[in-house]
Coordinates of C-alpha atoms and ligand atoms in Angstrom, one line a residue:
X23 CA 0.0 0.0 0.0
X24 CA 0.9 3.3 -0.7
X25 CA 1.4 5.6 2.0
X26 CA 0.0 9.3 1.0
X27 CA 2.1 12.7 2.2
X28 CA 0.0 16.1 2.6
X29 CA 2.6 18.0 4.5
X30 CA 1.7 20.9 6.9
X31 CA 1.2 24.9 5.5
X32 CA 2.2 25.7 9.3
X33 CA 5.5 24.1 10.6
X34 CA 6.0 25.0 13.8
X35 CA 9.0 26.4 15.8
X36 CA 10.7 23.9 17.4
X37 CA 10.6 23.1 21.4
X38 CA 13.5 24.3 24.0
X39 CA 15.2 21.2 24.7
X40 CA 15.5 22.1 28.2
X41 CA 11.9 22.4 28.7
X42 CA 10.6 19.1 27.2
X43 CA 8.9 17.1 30.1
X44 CA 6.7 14.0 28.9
X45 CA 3.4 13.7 26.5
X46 CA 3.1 17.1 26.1
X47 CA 4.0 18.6 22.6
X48 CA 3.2 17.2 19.4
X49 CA 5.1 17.5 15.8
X50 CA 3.4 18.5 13.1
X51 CA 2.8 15.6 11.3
X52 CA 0.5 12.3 12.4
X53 CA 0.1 8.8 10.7
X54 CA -3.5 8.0 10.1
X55 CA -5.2 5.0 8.7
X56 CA -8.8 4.0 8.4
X57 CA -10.5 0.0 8.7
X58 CA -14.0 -0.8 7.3
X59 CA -15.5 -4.1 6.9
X60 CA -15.5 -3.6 3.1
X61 CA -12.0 -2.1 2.0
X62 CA -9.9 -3.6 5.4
X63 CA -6.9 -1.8 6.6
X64 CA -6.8 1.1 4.1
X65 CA -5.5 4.7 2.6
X66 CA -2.2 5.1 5.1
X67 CA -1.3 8.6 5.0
X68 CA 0.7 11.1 6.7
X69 CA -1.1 14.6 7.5
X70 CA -0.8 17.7 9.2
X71 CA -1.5 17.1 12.9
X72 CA -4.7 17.7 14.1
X73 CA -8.4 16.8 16.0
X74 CA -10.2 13.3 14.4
X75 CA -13.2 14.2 13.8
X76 CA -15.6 11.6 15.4
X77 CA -19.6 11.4 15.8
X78 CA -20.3 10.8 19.3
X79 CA -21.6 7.7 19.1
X80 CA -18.6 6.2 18.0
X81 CA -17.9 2.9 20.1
X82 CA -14.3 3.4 21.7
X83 CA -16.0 6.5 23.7
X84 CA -18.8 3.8 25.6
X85 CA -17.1 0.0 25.3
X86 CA -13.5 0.8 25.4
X87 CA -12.5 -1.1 22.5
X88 CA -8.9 0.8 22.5
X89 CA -5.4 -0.2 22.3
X90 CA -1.7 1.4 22.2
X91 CA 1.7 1.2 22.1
X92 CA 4.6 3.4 23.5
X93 CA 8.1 3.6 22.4
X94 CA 10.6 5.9 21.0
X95 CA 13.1 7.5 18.6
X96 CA 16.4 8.0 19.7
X97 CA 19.4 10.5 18.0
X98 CA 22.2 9.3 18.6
X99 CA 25.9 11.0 18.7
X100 CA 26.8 11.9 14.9
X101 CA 22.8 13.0 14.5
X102 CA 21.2 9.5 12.8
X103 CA 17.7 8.4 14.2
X104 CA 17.2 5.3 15.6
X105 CA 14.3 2.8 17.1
X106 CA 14.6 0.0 19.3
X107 CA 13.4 -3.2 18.7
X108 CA 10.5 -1.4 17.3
X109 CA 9.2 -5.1 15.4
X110 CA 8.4 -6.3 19.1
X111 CA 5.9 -2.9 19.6
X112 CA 3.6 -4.4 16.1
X113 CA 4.3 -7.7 17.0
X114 CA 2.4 -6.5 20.6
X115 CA -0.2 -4.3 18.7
X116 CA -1.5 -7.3 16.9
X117 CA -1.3 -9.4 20.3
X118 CA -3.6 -6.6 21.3
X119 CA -5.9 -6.4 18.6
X120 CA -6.5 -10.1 18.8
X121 CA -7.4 -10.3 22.4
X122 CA -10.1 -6.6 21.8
X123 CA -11.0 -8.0 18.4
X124 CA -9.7 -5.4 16.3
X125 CA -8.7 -6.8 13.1
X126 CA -4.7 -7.3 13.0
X127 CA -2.6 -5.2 10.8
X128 CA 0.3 -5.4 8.3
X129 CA 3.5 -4.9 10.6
X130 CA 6.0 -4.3 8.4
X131 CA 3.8 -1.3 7.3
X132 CA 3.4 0.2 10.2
X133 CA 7.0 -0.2 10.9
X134 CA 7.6 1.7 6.8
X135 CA 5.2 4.2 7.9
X136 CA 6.9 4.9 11.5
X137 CA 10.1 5.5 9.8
X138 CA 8.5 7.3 7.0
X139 CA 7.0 9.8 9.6
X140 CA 9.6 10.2 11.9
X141 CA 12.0 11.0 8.7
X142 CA 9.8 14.0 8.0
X143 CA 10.0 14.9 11.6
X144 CA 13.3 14.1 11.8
X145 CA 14.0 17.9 13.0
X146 CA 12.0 17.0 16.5
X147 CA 13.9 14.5 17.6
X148 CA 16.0 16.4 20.6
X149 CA 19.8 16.0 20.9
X150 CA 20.0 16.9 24.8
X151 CA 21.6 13.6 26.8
X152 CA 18.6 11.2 27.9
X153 CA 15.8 13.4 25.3
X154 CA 13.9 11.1 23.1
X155 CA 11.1 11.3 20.4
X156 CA 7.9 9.5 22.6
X157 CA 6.3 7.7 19.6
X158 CA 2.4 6.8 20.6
X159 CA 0.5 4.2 18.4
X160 CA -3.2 3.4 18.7
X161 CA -6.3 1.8 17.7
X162 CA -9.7 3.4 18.0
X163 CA -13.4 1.8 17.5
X164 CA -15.1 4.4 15.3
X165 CA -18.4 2.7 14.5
X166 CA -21.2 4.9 15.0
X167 CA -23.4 2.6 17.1
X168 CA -24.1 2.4 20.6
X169 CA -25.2 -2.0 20.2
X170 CA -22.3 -3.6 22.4
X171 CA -20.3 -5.5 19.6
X172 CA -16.9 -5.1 18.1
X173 CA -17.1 -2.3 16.2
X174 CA -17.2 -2.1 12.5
X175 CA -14.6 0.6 11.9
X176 CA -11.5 1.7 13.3
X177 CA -8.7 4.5 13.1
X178 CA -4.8 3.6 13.3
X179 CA -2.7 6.8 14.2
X180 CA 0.7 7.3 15.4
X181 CA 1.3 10.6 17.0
X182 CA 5.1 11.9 17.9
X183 CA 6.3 14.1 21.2
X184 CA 9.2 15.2 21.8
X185 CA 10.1 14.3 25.6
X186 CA 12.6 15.1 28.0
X187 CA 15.3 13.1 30.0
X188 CA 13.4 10.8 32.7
X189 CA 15.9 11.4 34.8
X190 CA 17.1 15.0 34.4
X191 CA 17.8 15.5 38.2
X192 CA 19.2 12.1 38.7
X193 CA 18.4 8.5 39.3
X194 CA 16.0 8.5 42.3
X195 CA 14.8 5.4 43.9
X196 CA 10.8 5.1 44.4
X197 CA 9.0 4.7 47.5
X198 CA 6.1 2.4 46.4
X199 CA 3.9 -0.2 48.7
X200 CA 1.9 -3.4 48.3
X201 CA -1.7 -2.8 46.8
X202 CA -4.0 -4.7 48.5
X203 CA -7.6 -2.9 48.0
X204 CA -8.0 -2.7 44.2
X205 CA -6.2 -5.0 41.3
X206 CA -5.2 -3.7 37.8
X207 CA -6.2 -6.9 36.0
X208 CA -7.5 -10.8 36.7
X209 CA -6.5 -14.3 34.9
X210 CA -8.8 -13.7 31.4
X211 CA -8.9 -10.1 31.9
X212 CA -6.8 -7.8 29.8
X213 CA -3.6 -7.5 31.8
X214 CA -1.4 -9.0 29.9
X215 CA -2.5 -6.4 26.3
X216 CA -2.1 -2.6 26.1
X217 CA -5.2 -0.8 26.5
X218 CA -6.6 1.9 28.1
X219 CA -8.8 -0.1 29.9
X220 CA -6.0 -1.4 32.3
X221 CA -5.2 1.9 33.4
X222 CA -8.7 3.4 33.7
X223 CA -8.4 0.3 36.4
X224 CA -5.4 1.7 37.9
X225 CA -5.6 5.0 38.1
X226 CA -7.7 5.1 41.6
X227 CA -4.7 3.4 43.4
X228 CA -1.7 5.7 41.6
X229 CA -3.7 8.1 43.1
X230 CA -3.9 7.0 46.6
X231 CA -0.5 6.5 46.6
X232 CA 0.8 9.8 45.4
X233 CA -1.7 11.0 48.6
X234 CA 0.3 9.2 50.7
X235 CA 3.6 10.1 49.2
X236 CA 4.1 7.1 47.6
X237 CA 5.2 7.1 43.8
X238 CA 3.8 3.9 42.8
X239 CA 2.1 0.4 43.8
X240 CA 3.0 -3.0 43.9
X241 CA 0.4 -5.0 42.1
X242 CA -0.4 -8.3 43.3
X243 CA -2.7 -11.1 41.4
X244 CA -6.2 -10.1 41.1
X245 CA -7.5 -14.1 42.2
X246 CA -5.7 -14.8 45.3
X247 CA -4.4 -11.3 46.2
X248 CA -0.7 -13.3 47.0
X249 CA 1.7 -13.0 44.0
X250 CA 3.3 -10.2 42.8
X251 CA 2.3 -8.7 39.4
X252 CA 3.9 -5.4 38.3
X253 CA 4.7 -2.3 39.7
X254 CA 2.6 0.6 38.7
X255 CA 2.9 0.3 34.7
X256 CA 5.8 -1.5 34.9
X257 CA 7.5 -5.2 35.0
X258 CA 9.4 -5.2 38.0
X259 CA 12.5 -7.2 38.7
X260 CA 13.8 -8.2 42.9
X261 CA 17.7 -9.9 43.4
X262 CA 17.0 -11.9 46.1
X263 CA 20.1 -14.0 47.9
X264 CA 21.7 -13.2 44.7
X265 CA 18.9 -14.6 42.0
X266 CA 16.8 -12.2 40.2
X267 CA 13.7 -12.9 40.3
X268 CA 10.5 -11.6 37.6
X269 CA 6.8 -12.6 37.6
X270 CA 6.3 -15.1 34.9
X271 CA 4.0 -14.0 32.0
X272 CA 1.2 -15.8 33.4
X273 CA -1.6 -14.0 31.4
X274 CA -1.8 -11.0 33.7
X275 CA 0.8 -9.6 33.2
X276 CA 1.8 -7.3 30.3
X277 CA 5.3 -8.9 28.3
X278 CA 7.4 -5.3 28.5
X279 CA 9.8 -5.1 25.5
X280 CA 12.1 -3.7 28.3
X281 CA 11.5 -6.9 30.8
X282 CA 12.6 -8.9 27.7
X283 CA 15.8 -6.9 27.0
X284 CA 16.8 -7.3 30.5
X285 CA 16.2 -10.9 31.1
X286 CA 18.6 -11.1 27.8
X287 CA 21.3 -8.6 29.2
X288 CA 21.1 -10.7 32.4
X289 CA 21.3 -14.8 30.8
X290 CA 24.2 -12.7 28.1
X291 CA 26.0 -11.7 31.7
X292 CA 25.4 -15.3 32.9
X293 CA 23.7 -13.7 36.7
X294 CA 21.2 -16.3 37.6
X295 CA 17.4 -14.9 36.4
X296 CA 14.5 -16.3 36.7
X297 CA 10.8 -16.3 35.7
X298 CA 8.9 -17.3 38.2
X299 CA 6.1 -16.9 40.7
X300 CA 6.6 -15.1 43.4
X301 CA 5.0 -14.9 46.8
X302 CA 4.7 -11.7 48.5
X303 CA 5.3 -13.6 51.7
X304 CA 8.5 -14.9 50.4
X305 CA 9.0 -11.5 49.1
X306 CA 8.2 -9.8 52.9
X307 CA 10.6 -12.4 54.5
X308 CA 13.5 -11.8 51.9
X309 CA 13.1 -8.0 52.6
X310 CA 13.0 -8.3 56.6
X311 CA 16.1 -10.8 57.4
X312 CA 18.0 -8.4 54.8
X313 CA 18.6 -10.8 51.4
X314 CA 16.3 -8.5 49.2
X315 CA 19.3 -6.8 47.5
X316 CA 17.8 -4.8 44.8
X317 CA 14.3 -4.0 43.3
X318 CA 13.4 -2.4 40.2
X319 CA 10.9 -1.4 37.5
X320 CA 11.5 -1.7 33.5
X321 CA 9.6 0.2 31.0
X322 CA 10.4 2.2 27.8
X323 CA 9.9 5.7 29.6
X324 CA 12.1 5.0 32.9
X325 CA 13.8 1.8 31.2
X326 CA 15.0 0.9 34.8
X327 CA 13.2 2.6 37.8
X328 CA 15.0 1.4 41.1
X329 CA 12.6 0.8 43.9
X330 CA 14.8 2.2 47.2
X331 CA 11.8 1.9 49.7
X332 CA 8.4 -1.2 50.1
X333 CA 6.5 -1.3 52.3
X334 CA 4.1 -4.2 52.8
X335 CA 1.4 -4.2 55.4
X336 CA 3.3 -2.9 58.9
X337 CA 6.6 -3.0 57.6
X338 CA 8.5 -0.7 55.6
X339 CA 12.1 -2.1 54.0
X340 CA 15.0 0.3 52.4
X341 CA 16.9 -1.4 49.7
X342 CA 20.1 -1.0 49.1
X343 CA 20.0 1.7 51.5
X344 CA 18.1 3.9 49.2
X345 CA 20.4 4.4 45.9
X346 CA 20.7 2.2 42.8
X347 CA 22.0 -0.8 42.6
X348 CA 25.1 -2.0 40.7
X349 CA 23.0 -5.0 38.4
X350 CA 20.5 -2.0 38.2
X351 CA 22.5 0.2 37.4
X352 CA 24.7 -1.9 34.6
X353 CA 21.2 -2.7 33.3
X354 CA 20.1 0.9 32.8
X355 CA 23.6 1.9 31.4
X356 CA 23.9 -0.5 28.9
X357 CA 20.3 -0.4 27.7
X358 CA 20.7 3.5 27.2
X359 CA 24.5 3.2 25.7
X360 CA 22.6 0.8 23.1
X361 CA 19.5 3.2 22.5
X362 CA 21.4 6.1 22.0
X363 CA 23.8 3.9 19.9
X364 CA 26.6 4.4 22.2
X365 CA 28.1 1.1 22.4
X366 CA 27.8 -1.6 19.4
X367 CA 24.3 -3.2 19.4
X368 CA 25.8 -6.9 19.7
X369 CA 22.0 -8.2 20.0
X370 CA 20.5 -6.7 16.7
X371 CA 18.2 -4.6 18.9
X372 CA 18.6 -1.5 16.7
X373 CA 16.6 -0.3 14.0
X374 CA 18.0 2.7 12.1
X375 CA 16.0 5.3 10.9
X376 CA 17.4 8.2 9.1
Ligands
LIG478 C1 3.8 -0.7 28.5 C2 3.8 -1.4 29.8 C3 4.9 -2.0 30.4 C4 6.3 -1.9 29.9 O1 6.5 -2.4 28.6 P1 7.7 -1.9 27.7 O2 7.5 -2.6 26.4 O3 8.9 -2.3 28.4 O4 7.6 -0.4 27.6 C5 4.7 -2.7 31.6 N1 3.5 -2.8 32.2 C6 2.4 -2.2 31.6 C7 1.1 -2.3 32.3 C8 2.5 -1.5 30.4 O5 1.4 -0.9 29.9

């Protein structure tokens, strides 16, 4: 298919660097393409950025048939463009579709039409150390019907912000604590695909722990409220007694790109990791007598988010008194060295660009 170009009258000036922050500027450009039953996945095209227009009745705004992807577009020293693993983010998207019934799409078009819109914005991808181009894919159910049925039509779009360092004061540890009111998502729920949904779920307990000046919760099983899940929207990873330890995908949990990259890292530096269930009990225990050594999130926007403080029920534990720790810290160096092509991408990770 041949994807259409109407480029914008009104290119705007471009962002200070300095001043990025997260998800809140937009380039100029946006990828759109339309589905209906009759013509399938059809007329991709790159336009000026702007509203959709949608009728009211259209389903994503009552049955939240909605999905998304989130990763990014980094420049690297001598000024090239690059993605990272980018095929895993369509690969994910279709995983998605299948489980919302959304009809699947071509992935190596979406992955022409990423590079063909980021090469027009090629001028918004920042250069500052740690700034990135955010690159938001997603799905909306545009049939204008209010019957409860997979809708008939859908939009694909793929919108572009430019986004700041995570990190621009520093690596700082999170306080976070064990949820034990609400869960995020339940065996045969949607947990373990990218959509709204999941975080319309969440968003009740983010907030009750930023009341409480916590940054984040740790998610535990929606059935028996006893193994760990993730930690706010992130995989999360503990070294306990030396063996690091991630929930295995166990249809709850949602398979981060960045989980994968680090399990990789981890089996390339031959540290013991495994997938596994784990028991916040045995977690609790670990973190009392002292053999919880590190704890950490993964996620494209943080890529490693250390955990310094947990506190479950009564107890509150520091780990690794507070600061990053050295397997977390090797982890987040060497994931950024190869995203911002820093050091040789021995794992054919890297996708370039432009
Ligand atoms: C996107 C996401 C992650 C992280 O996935 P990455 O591919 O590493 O960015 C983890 N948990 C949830 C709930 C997510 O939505």
């Amino acid at each position: 298919m041949e994807i259409k170009v109407t480029l914008t009258d009104h290119p705007r000036q471009k962002p200070d660097e300095s001043k990025l922050g997260f998800g809140k500027l937009f380039t100029d450009h946006m990828f759109l393409m339309d589905y209906t039953a009759d013509k399938g996945w059809h007329d991709p095209r790159i336009v000026p950025y702007g509203p959709i227009p949608m009728d009211p009745s259209a389903s994503c705004f009552h049955y939240a048939q909605e999905i998304f992807e989130g990763m990014k577009a980094y420049r690297t020293e001598d000024g090239k463009i690059q993605f990272f693993r980018p095929e895993e983010n369509f690969k994910r998207l279709n995983s998605s579709c299948e489980r919302l019934v959304i009809p699947k799409l071509d992935e190596a078009l979406l992955l022409e039409g990423l590079k063909k819109l980021v090469t027009i914005e090629k001028d918004w991808v920042p250069s500052a150390p740690g700034t990135s181009l955010y690159i938001r894919p997603f799905i909306i159910a545009n049939q204008e019907v209010l019957g409860v049925h997979p809708s008939a039509n859908y939009i694909y779009c793929v919108i572009l912000s430019p986004s700041g360092a995570y990190y621009a004061g520093g690596i700082n540890p999170v306080r976070i604590y064990v949820e034990t009111k609400y869960v995020r998502a339940s065996q045969g729920g949607m947990g373990a695909y990218k959509t709204g949904g999941n975080y319309a779920a969440s968003l009740i307990a983010q907030e009750e722990a930023e009341r409480q000046g916590f940054s984040q919760v740790l998610w535990l099983d929606g059935v028996e409220r006893r193994f760990v899940e993730e930690v706010g929207s992130m995989n999360v990873f503990f070294k306990i007694d030396g063996e690091i330890v991630t929930p295995e995908l166990d249809g709850s949990i949602l398979p981060g790109i960045t989980r994968k990259s680090v399990i990789d890292l981890l089996k390339n530096w031959g540290m013991p990791v495994s997938e596994r269930k784990l028991d916040i009990h045995e977690l609790e225990q670990a973190a009392c007598e002292g053999r919880l050594e590190e704890a950490w999130g993964t996620g494209t926007a943080a890529v490693i988010s250390p955990i310094g403080e947990l506190k479950c029920g009564d107890t509150t534990t520091i780990i690794n008194e507070n600061k990053i720790g050295p397997v977390s810290q090797r982890l987040y160096d060497t994931l950024t060295d190869i995203q911002w092509g820093r050091v040789e991408d021995r794992f054919g990770w890297i996708t370039p660009c432009c």
